Coordinates of C-alpha atoms in Angstrom, one line a residue:
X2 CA -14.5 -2.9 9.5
X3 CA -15.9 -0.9 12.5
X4 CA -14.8 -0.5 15.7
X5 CA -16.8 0.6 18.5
X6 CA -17.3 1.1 22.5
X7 CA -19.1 -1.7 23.4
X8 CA -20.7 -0.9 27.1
X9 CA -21.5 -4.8 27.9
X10 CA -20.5 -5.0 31.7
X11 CA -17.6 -8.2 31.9
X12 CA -15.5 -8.8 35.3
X13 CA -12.1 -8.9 34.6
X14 CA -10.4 -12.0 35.3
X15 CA -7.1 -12.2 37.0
X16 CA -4.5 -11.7 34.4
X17 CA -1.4 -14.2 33.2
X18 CA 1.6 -12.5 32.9
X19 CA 2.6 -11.5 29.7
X20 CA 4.6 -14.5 27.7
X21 CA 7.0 -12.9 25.8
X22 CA 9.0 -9.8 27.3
X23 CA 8.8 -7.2 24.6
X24 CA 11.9 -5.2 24.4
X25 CA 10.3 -1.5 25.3
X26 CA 12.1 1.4 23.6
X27 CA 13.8 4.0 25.6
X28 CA 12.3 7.1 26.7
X29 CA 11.8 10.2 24.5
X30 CA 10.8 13.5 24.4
X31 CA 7.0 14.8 23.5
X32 CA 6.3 14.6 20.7
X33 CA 9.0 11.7 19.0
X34 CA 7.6 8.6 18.0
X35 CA 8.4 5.5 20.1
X36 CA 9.4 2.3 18.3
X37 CA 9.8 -1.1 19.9
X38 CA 12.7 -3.1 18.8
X39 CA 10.8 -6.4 19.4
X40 CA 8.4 -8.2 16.9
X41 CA 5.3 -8.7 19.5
X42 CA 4.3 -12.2 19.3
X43 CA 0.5 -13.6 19.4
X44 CA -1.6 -15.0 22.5
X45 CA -3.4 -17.2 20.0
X46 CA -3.1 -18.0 16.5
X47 CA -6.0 -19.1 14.4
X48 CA -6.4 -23.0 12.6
X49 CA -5.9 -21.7 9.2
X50 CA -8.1 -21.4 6.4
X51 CA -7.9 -23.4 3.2
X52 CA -6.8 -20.8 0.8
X53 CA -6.0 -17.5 1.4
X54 CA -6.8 -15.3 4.7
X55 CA -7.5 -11.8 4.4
X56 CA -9.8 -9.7 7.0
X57 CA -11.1 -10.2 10.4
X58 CA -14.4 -8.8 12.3
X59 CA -14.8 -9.8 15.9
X60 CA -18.6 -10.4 17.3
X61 CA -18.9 -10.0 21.3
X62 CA -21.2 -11.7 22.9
X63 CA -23.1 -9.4 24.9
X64 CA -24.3 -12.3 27.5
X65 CA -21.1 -13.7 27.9
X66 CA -17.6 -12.4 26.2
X67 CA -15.7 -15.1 26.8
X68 CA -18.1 -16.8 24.0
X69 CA -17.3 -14.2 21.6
X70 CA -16.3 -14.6 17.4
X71 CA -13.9 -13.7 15.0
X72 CA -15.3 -13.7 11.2
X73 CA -12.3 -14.1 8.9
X74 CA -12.6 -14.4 5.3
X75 CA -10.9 -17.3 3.5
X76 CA -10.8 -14.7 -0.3
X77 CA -10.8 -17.8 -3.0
X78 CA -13.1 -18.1 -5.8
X79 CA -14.2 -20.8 -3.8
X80 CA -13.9 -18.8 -0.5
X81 CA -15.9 -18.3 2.6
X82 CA -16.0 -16.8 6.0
X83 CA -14.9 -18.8 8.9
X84 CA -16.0 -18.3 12.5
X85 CA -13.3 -18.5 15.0
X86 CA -14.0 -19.2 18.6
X87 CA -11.3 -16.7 21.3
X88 CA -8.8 -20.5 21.3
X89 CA -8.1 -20.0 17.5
X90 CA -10.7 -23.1 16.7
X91 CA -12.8 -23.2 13.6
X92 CA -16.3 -23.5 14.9
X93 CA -17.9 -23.0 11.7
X94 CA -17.6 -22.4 7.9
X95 CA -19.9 -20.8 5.2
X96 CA -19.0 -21.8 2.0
X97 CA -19.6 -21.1 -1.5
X98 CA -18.4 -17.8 -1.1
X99 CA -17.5 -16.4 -4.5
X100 CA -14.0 -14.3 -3.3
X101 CA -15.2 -12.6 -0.3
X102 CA -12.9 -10.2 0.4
X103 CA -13.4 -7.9 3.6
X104 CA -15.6 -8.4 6.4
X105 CA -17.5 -6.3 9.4
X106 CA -19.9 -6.8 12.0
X107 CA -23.0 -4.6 13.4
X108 CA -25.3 -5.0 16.9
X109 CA -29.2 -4.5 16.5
X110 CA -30.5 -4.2 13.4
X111 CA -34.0 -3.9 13.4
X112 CA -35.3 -7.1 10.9
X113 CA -38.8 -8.5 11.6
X114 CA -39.5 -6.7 14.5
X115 CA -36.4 -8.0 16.1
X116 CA -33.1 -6.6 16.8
X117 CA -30.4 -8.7 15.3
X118 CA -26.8 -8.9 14.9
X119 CA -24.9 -9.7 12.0
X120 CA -21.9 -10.0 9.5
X121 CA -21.6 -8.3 6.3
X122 CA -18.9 -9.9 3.6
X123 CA -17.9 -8.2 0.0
X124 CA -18.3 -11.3 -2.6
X125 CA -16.1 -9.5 -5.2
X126 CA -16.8 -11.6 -8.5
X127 CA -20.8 -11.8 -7.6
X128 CA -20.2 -7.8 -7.2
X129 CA -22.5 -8.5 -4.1
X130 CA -22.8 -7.8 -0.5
X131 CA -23.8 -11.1 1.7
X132 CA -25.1 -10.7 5.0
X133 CA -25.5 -13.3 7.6
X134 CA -27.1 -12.9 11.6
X135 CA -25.1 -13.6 14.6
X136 CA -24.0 -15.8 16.5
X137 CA -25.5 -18.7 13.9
X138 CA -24.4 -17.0 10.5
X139 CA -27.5 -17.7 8.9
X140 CA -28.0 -15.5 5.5
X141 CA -30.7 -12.5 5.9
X142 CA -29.7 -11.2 2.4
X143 CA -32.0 -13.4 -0.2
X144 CA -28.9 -14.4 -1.6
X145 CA -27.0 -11.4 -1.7
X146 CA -27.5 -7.4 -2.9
X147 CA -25.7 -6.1 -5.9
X148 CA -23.5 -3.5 -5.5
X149 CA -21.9 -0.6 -7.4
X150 CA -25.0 -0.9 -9.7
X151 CA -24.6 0.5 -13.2
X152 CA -20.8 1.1 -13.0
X153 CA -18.9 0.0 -16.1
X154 CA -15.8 0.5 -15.6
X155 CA -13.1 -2.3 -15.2
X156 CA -13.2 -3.8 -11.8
X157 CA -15.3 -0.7 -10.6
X158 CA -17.9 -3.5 -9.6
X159 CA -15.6 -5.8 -8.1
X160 CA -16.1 -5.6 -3.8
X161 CA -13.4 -4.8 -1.7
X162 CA -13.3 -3.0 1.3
X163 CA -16.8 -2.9 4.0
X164 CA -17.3 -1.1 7.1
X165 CA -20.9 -0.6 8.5
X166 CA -21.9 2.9 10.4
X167 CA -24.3 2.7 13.2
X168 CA -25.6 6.1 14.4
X169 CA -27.2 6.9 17.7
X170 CA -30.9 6.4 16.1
X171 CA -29.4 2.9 15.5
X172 CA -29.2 3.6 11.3
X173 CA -27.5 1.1 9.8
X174 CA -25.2 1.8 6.6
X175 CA -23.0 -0.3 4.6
X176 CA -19.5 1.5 3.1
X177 CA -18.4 0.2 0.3
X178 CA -15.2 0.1 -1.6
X179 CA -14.1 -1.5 -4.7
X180 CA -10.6 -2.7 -6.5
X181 CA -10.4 0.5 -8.5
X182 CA -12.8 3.4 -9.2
X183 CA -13.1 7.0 -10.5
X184 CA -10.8 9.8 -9.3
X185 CA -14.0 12.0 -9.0
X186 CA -14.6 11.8 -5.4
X187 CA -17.1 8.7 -5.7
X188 CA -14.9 5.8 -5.0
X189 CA -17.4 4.3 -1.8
X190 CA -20.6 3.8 -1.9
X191 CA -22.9 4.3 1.1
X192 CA -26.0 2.1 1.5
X193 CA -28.6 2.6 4.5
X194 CA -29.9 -0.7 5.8
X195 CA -33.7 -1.4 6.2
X196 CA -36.1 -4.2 6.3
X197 CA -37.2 -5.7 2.9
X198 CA -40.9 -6.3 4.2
X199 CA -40.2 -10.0 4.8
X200 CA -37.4 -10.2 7.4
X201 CA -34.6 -9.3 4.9
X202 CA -32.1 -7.0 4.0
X203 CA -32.3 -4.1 1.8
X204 CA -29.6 -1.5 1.3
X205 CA -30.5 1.5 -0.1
X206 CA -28.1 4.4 -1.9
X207 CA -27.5 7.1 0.0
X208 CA -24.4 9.0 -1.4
X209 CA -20.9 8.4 -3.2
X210 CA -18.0 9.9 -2.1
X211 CA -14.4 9.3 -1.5
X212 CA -11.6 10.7 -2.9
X213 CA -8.8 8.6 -5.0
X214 CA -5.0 9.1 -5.8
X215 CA -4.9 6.6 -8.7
X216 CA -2.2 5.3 -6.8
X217 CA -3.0 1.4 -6.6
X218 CA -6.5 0.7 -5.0
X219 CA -8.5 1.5 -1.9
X220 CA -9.5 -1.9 0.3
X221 CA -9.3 -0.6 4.3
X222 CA -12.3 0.7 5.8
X223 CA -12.7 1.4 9.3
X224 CA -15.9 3.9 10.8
X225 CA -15.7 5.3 14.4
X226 CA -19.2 5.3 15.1
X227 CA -19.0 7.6 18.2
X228 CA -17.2 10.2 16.8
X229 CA -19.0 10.0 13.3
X230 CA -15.7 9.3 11.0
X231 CA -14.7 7.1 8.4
X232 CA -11.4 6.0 7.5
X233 CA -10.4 4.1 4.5
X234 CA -6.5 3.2 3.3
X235 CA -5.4 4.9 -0.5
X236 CA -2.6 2.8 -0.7
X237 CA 0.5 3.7 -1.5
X238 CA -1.3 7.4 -0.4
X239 CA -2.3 8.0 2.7
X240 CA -5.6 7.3 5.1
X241 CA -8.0 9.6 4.6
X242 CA -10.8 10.3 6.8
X243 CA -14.5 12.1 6.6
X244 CA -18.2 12.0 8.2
X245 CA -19.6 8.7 8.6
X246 CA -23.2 10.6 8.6
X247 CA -23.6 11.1 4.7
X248 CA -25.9 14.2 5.9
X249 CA -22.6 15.8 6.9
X250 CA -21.8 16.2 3.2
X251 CA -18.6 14.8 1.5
X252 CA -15.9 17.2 2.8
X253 CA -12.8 15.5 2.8
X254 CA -11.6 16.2 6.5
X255 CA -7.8 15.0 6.7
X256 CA -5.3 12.9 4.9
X257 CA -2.6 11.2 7.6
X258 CA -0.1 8.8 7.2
X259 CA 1.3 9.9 3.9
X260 CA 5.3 9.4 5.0
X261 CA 7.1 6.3 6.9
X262 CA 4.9 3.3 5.7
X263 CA 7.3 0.7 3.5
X264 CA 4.3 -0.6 1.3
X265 CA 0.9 -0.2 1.3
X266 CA -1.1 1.2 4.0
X267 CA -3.7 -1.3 4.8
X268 CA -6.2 -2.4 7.6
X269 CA -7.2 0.1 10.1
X270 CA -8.3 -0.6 13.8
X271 CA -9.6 1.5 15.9
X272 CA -8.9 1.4 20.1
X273 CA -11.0 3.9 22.3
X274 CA -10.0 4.6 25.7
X275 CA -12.8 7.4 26.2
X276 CA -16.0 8.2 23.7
X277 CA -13.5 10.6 21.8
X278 CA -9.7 9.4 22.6
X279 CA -8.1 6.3 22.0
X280 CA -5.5 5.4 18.8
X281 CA -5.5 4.4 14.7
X282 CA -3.8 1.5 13.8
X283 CA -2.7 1.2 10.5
X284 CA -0.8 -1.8 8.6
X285 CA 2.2 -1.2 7.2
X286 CA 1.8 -3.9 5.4
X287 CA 5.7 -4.6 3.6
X288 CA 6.7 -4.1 6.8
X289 CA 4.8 -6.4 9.1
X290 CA 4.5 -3.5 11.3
X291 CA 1.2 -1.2 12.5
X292 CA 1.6 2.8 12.7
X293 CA -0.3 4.2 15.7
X294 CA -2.1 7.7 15.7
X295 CA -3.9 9.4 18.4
X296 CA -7.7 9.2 17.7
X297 CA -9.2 12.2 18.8
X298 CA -10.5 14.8 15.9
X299 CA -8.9 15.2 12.8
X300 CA -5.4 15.6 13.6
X301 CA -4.1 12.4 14.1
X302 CA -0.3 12.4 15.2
X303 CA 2.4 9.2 15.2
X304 CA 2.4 8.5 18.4
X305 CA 3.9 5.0 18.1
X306 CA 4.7 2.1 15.5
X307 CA 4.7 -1.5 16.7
X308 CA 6.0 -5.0 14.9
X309 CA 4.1 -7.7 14.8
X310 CA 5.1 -11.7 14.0
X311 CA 1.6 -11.6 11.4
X312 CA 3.3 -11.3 7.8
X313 CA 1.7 -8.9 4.8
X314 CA -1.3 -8.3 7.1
X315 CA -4.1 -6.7 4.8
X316 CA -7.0 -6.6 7.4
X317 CA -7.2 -6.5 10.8
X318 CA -10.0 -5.8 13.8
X319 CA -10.3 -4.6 17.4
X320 CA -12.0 -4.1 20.5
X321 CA -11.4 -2.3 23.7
X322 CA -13.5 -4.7 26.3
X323 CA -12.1 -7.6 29.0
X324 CA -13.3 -11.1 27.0
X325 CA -11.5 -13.6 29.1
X326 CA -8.7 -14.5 31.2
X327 CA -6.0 -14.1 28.2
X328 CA -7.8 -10.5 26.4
X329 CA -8.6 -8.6 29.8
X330 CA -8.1 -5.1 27.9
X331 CA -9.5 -6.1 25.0
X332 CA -8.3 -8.0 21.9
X333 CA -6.2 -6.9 18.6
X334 CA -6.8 -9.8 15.5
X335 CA -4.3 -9.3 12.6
X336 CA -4.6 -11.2 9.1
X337 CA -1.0 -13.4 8.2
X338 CA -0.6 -14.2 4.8
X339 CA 0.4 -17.9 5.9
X340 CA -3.9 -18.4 6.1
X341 CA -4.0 -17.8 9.7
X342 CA -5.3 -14.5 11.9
X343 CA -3.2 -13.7 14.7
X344 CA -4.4 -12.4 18.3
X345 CA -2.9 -9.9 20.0
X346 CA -3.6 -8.7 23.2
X347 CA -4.3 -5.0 24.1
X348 CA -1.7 -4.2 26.7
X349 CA 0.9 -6.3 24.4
X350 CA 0.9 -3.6 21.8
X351 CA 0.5 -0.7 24.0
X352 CA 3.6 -1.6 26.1
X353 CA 4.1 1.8 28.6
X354 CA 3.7 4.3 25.8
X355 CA 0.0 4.5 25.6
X356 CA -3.4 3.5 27.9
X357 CA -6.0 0.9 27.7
X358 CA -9.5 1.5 28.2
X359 CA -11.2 1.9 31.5
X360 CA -12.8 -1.6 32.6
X361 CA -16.2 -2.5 33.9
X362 CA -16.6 -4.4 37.3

């Protein structure tokens, strides 16, 4: 999934107080880690799915926030995505989904002359990437685009992971990942987004890249579109991270996060406080618990690790802008494995130990 800055201008509502009083850990010296004692609880938590919740993407509403989305995906053979309104209702299902798996969303694509949004979903037994425009989820894809294309490998077709990169020219690209690939340094694919001549999507190759410790598999991916990175989760590894811009070249720039998690590392979520600053949040996922790293560059230090009541999350989604009266410094969704998505507010999982973004009036 990608997380970004999103500049719409929202008045921030008076706040509630906080429900639950989170036990805040004492105070250490630079450079320790804090760790709360207290499993954070929810604001809202979703209507659940019918088989099997995975990965969230959230869609603000650019007129009005407080009508914004969360895309989850129910991952069945007989799946779909569900749209979730900022209560936890269902307010809409597309089904027939063949397993889809992770899910992200994108602002302004450039289809018919028009700028659109829209969600992009990994249908892992189709092997194909299904795209549908936002808010009303109708498909733009002509029933889907193959992916991983001649790979024959086992399961090296099968979708996973999906994070889209917008640059400042307003590209679009699709990342890619699968349930298991070669140890080559071309485990994700990168596809740049264009219109098909008749209002549709095509996605185009662009590059492969990505190394692969054999480990288990690779399903996380998160890009930072401002600062030009992507992150994906080698489970059982690490998070590694390189250029989103696949003229950059396929440097590996860092591996983080390679001590402390109990299971596998899984979704990541970005928060921004500044164009280059903010924190990594990482799912530990045996743990029910999320590792925080500072953002900025390519050193990205533990600043923090946070419990949550969401169980085995695998995916999770966030953004750093006031929506409504309950998310005033943005909102934090978390896949439970009981078929629900959790939210979480911002300043809930920040506690005193790290900022929130600055807020538009």
């Amino acid at each position: 999934m990608t997380t970004r800055n999103i500049l719409f201008s929202a008045a921030v509502l008076p706040g509630l107080l906080c429900f639950l009083a989170c036990a805040r850990p004492t105070s250490r010296a630079n450079g320790q880690v804090y760790t709360d004692t207290a499993i954070v609880q929810p604001a809202v938590i979703t209507e659940a799915v019918k088989f099997d919740s995975d990965d969230p993407a959230i869609w603000v509403n650019p007129q009005n926030p407080a009508q914004s989305l969360v895309i989850g995906t129910d991952k069945s053979a007989q799946g779909a995505l569900y749209v979730f309104d900022l209560e936890g209702k269902i307010k809409q299902v597309v089904a027939n989904l063949q397993r889809p798996n992770n899910v992200d969303i994108a602002y302004g694509l450039v289809l018919n002359g028009k700028r659109i949004d829209y969600a992009v979903t990994t249908e892992r037994i189709t092997h194909k990437l299904r795209f549908y425009s936002l808010p009303g989820m109708q498909p733009i894809d002509d029933g889907g685009i193959p992916a991983f294309e001649g790979e024959t490998g086992t399961q090296f077709r099968d979708l996973m992971g999906v994070a889209v990169y917008t640059n400042k020219k307003n590209e679009h690209y699709v990342i890619a990942g699968r349930k298991t690939g070669p140890q080559d340094g071309t485990y994700l694919w990168q596809y740049r987004l264009s219109d098909n001549g008749a209002g549709k999507i095509k996605a185009t190759l662009v590059r492969k890249f990505g190394h692969y410790s054999g480990k288990k598999e690779i399903e996380a991916i998160a890009v930072d579109n401002e600062a030009g990175y992507v992150y994906y989760a080698d489970e059982q590894y690490g998070v590694r991270q390189y250029y989103a811009d696949p003229e950059k070249g396929n440097e590996e720039l860092t591996v983080f996060g390679t001590t402390g998690f109990t299971e596998d590392h899984e979704g990541i979520s970005i928060y921004k406080t500044s164009p280059t600053k903010g924190y990594i949040l990482v799912s530990d996922q045996g743990a029910n618990k999320f590792h925080i790293f500072n953002r900025a560059g390519t050193t990205h230090t533990l600043l923090k690790t946070v419990k949550v009541s969401a169980s085995h999350s695998d995916g999770s989604d966030m953004v750093n802008v006031p929506l409504n009266n309950t998310f005033k410094h943005g909102l934090f969704v978390v896949m439970s494995d009981d078929r629900t998505f959790h939210y979480y507010r911002w300043e809930d999982i920040a506690g005193k130990e790290l900022e929130s973004a600055p807020t538009k009036k």
